[in-house]
Amino acid sequence: MTTEDTVTSLAGRLAGNEVHARFADHDFFKQVHSTTLAHEQVETYLGQWWYPLHYFTTFLARCIAVLPDIESKSAITRILSQEAGAGSAHGAHEVIYARSMEKAGYDREKVTGSAPFPETADLVACYERLSGERFSALGGIYATEVTDLLMVSSIGDAVTRESGTTRNAWVDIHVAQEPDHVEEANHALLDGFSPEDEQTVLKAAEEMWDCWTAFFDRLSVETGVAAPSGRRRDE
């Protein structure tokens, strides 16, 4: 089997993974686009999202440190550079996030200073844990990048609908940069992995998707907007 075949096989297994499908089918992503939302509900979403957003640059830096080849390091460094503002802190995603949400009418202290739910803390701990080893790091990167736009667009839609704003700079920069991030995440998989290595990547991706599912389960319960995974509001 060639390297290209290995990558195609691994990418296909990741894309068709049941844990990924269950996460992507979460009721939150359906209800948040149509349910009438209160200001406090959206502020809850924003205050919890802050934690994985704030840690993500650290996660990427830790991943780069454990990746052995310059090709993978280069691919993930491009993602990190964009997330951190490409040399300007003013353009860092977390800075744009805090600024754009305040501009939309949300309390900056609640957006960046709310206490994390246990599921949020577990999610950040998962990022830290997976970034300690090459193949688990790759699984964590891939799991995040292939689902990031789904999550961002859902929260962004909640913000624009509740606040009455038409554009959000944080959403806009994700729409512009996310195709690059997915491409670079795939580039980082361009190596011939053993079956054991592939399994480590897959298990790490599943662990990340499970933690994100728990994160949105808790948001669903706290705000009553959607049903936790495995149950739909119309059941």
Short mmCIF file of C-alpha atoms in Angstrom, two decimals:
data_model
loop_
_atom_site.label_atom_id
_atom_site.label_comp_id
_atom_site.label_asym_id
_atom_site.label_seq_id
_atom_site.Cartn_x
_atom_site.Cartn_y
_atom_site.Cartn_z
CA MET A 1 0.00 0.00 0.00
CA THR A 2 1.38 3.42 -0.96
CA THR A 3 1.54 6.42 1.34
CA GLU A 4 -1.27 8.02 -0.66
CA ASP A 5 -3.41 4.90 -0.21
CA THR A 6 -2.70 4.90 3.52
CA VAL A 7 -3.69 8.54 3.87
CA THR A 8 -6.84 8.03 1.80
CA SER A 9 -7.75 5.01 3.89
CA LEU A 10 -7.14 6.82 7.18
CA ALA A 11 -8.94 9.99 6.07
CA GLY A 12 -11.85 7.89 4.88
CA ARG A 13 -12.08 6.02 8.17
CA LEU A 14 -12.01 9.30 10.06
CA ALA A 15 -14.63 10.93 7.84
CA GLY A 16 -16.93 7.93 8.11
CA ASN A 17 -16.46 7.41 11.83
CA GLU A 18 -19.64 6.74 13.84
CA VAL A 19 -18.53 8.89 16.77
CA HIS A 20 -17.96 11.79 14.37
CA ALA A 21 -21.38 11.23 12.78
CA ARG A 22 -23.08 11.18 16.18
CA PHE A 23 -21.42 14.43 17.15
CA ALA A 24 -22.24 16.17 13.85
CA ASP A 25 -25.87 15.06 14.25
CA HIS A 26 -26.18 16.63 17.71
CA ASP A 27 -29.56 18.26 18.29
CA PHE A 28 -27.87 21.51 19.33
CA PHE A 29 -26.76 22.17 15.76
CA LYS A 30 -30.33 21.80 14.54
CA GLN A 31 -32.19 23.74 17.23
CA VAL A 32 -29.81 26.66 17.56
CA HIS A 33 -30.57 27.82 14.01
CA SER A 34 -34.34 28.02 14.55
CA THR A 35 -35.12 28.30 18.28
CA THR A 36 -35.77 31.73 19.77
CA LEU A 37 -32.80 32.46 22.01
CA ALA A 38 -32.47 34.69 25.05
CA HIS A 39 -29.47 36.93 25.58
CA GLU A 40 -28.40 34.93 28.64
CA GLN A 41 -28.53 31.64 26.72
CA VAL A 42 -26.18 32.89 24.04
CA GLU A 43 -23.90 34.42 26.66
CA THR A 44 -23.68 30.96 28.27
CA TYR A 45 -22.56 29.48 24.95
CA LEU A 46 -19.95 32.19 24.52
CA GLY A 47 -18.58 31.91 28.06
CA GLN A 48 -17.97 28.18 27.69
CA TRP A 49 -16.60 28.36 24.16
CA TRP A 50 -13.94 30.76 25.40
CA TYR A 51 -12.01 27.99 27.16
CA PRO A 52 -11.24 25.67 24.22
CA LEU A 53 -10.69 28.72 22.03
CA HIS A 54 -8.19 30.21 24.47
CA TYR A 55 -6.33 26.91 24.89
CA PHE A 56 -6.23 26.00 21.20
CA THR A 57 -3.04 27.90 20.40
CA THR A 58 -1.29 26.15 23.30
CA PHE A 59 -2.61 22.81 22.02
CA LEU A 60 -1.21 23.47 18.54
CA ALA A 61 2.16 24.56 19.91
CA ARG A 62 2.37 21.38 22.01
CA CYS A 63 1.44 19.31 18.94
CA ILE A 64 4.19 20.91 16.88
CA ALA A 65 6.68 20.02 19.61
CA VAL A 66 5.84 16.29 19.44
CA LEU A 67 5.61 15.97 15.65
CA PRO A 68 8.93 14.52 14.40
CA ASP A 69 8.88 15.57 10.73
CA ILE A 70 9.23 19.05 9.31
CA GLU A 71 6.33 18.52 6.88
CA SER A 72 3.84 18.01 9.72
CA LYS A 73 5.42 20.77 11.80
CA SER A 74 5.11 23.17 8.88
CA ALA A 75 1.47 22.24 8.23
CA ILE A 76 0.38 22.75 11.84
CA THR A 77 2.50 25.88 12.21
CA ARG A 78 0.42 27.50 9.48
CA ILE A 79 -2.75 26.81 11.47
CA LEU A 80 -1.14 28.13 14.65
CA SER A 81 0.04 31.27 12.89
CA GLN A 82 -3.47 32.09 11.71
CA GLU A 83 -5.02 31.30 15.09
CA ALA A 84 -2.47 33.53 16.85
CA GLY A 85 -2.87 36.45 14.45
CA ALA A 86 0.02 35.87 12.04
CA GLY A 87 2.37 38.09 14.04
CA SER A 88 -0.27 40.53 15.29
CA ALA A 89 -2.08 39.79 18.54
CA HIS A 90 -4.83 42.14 17.37
CA GLY A 91 -5.71 39.53 14.73
CA ALA A 92 -5.62 36.49 17.02
CA HIS A 93 -8.85 34.52 17.01
CA GLU A 94 -9.43 34.85 20.74
CA VAL A 95 -8.90 38.62 20.58
CA ILE A 96 -11.29 38.94 17.64
CA TYR A 97 -13.78 36.73 19.51
CA ALA A 98 -13.82 38.84 22.67
CA ARG A 99 -13.95 42.08 20.71
CA SER A 100 -16.66 41.01 18.27
CA MET A 101 -18.90 39.56 20.99
CA GLU A 102 -18.61 42.72 23.04
CA LYS A 103 -19.49 44.71 19.93
CA ALA A 104 -22.55 42.49 19.49
CA GLY A 105 -23.71 43.45 22.99
CA TYR A 106 -22.39 40.65 25.20
CA ASP A 107 -20.64 41.30 28.51
CA ARG A 108 -16.91 40.78 27.96
CA GLU A 109 -16.42 39.57 31.53
CA LYS A 110 -19.07 36.89 31.06
CA VAL A 111 -17.64 35.91 27.67
CA THR A 112 -14.05 35.54 28.90
CA GLY A 113 -14.45 35.13 32.67
CA SER A 114 -17.35 32.73 33.32
CA ALA A 115 -16.56 29.62 35.34
CA PRO A 116 -16.14 26.55 33.12
CA PHE A 117 -18.58 23.69 33.38
CA PRO A 118 -16.96 20.33 34.28
CA GLU A 119 -17.50 19.19 30.68
CA THR A 120 -15.68 22.28 29.44
CA ALA A 121 -12.75 21.59 31.77
CA ASP A 122 -12.71 17.96 30.61
CA LEU A 123 -12.58 19.13 26.98
CA VAL A 124 -9.57 21.36 27.62
CA ALA A 125 -7.90 18.54 29.57
CA CYS A 126 -8.47 16.26 26.57
CA TYR A 127 -6.68 18.73 24.32
CA GLU A 128 -3.77 18.83 26.74
CA ARG A 129 -3.63 15.04 27.03
CA LEU A 130 -3.78 14.35 23.29
CA SER A 131 -1.05 16.87 22.52
CA GLY A 132 1.51 14.85 24.45
CA GLU A 133 2.15 12.27 21.71
CA ARG A 134 2.48 12.39 17.92
CA PHE A 135 -0.40 10.23 16.76
CA SER A 136 -2.91 11.27 19.40
CA ALA A 137 -2.02 14.89 18.59
CA LEU A 138 -2.81 14.29 14.92
CA GLY A 139 -6.14 12.73 15.88
CA GLY A 140 -7.01 15.73 18.03
CA ILE A 141 -6.07 18.20 15.30
CA TYR A 142 -8.05 16.39 12.63
CA ALA A 143 -11.11 15.92 14.86
CA THR A 144 -11.19 19.64 15.60
CA GLU A 145 -10.59 21.02 12.14
CA VAL A 146 -13.18 18.89 10.33
CA THR A 147 -15.91 19.95 12.78
CA ASP A 148 -14.83 23.49 13.67
CA LEU A 149 -16.87 25.30 11.05
CA LEU A 150 -20.02 23.40 12.06
CA MET A 151 -19.56 24.55 15.66
CA VAL A 152 -18.52 28.10 14.83
CA SER A 153 -21.34 28.65 12.33
CA SER A 154 -23.91 27.38 14.86
CA ILE A 155 -22.75 29.66 17.66
CA GLY A 156 -22.24 32.51 15.21
CA ASP A 157 -25.81 32.14 13.95
CA ALA A 158 -27.07 32.20 17.54
CA VAL A 159 -25.17 35.45 18.08
CA THR A 160 -26.38 37.20 14.95
CA ARG A 161 -30.01 36.14 15.42
CA GLU A 162 -30.21 37.06 19.10
CA SER A 163 -28.20 40.29 18.88
CA GLY A 164 -29.69 41.49 15.61
CA THR A 165 -26.26 41.96 14.04
CA THR A 166 -25.68 40.92 10.44
CA ARG A 167 -21.96 40.12 10.49
CA ASN A 168 -19.48 38.83 13.05
CA ALA A 169 -15.74 39.18 12.55
CA TRP A 170 -14.96 35.97 14.43
CA VAL A 171 -17.25 33.93 12.17
CA ASP A 172 -15.94 35.70 9.08
CA ILE A 173 -12.31 34.84 9.82
CA HIS A 174 -13.22 31.19 10.36
CA VAL A 175 -15.05 31.03 7.04
CA ALA A 176 -11.99 32.54 5.35
CA GLN A 177 -9.35 30.39 7.05
CA GLU A 178 -10.99 27.06 7.83
CA PRO A 179 -10.45 25.51 4.38
CA ASP A 180 -6.72 26.12 4.88
CA HIS A 181 -6.87 24.53 8.33
CA VAL A 182 -8.57 21.38 7.03
CA GLU A 183 -6.07 21.16 4.19
CA GLU A 184 -3.12 21.50 6.57
CA ALA A 185 -4.61 18.94 8.96
CA ASN A 186 -4.75 16.52 6.03
CA HIS A 187 -1.18 17.40 5.05
CA ALA A 188 -0.07 16.43 8.55
CA LEU A 189 -1.41 12.92 7.85
CA LEU A 190 0.81 12.54 4.77
CA ASP A 191 2.97 9.76 6.14
CA GLY A 192 2.87 5.99 6.04
CA PHE A 193 1.44 4.90 9.38
CA SER A 194 1.36 1.41 10.77
CA PRO A 195 -2.05 -0.10 11.60
CA GLU A 196 -1.29 0.52 15.28
CA ASP A 197 -0.47 4.17 14.58
CA GLU A 198 -3.66 4.61 12.57
CA GLN A 199 -5.65 3.15 15.45
CA THR A 200 -4.09 5.67 17.84
CA VAL A 201 -5.10 8.52 15.51
CA LEU A 202 -8.65 7.16 15.25
CA LYS A 203 -9.06 6.62 18.99
CA ALA A 204 -7.77 10.12 19.73
CA ALA A 205 -10.20 11.64 17.24
CA GLU A 206 -13.04 9.67 18.81
CA GLU A 207 -12.02 10.84 22.29
CA MET A 208 -12.05 14.44 21.07
CA TRP A 209 -15.47 14.07 19.43
CA ASP A 210 -16.83 12.44 22.59
CA CYS A 211 -15.61 15.37 24.68
CA TRP A 212 -17.16 17.87 22.28
CA THR A 213 -20.41 15.91 22.41
CA ALA A 214 -20.38 16.15 26.22
CA PHE A 215 -19.65 19.88 25.92
CA PHE A 216 -22.72 20.48 23.76
CA ASP A 217 -24.80 18.11 25.90
CA ARG A 218 -24.11 20.36 28.87
CA LEU A 219 -24.91 23.53 26.91
CA SER A 220 -28.14 21.90 25.79
CA VAL A 221 -29.13 21.00 29.35
CA GLU A 222 -28.11 24.34 30.85
CA THR A 223 -30.07 26.40 28.34
CA GLY A 224 -32.87 23.99 27.47
CA VAL A 225 -32.49 24.81 23.79
CA ALA A 226 -31.68 21.30 22.56
CA ALA A 227 -31.73 17.71 23.74
CA PRO A 228 -28.57 15.91 24.85
CA SER A 229 -27.09 13.45 22.36
CA GLY A 230 -29.09 10.28 21.85
CA ARG A 231 -32.43 12.01 22.38
CA ARG A 232 -34.35 14.47 20.25
CA ARG A 233 -36.69 17.22 21.42
CA ASP A 234 -39.62 15.71 19.49
CA GLU A 235 -39.22 12.28 21.13
#
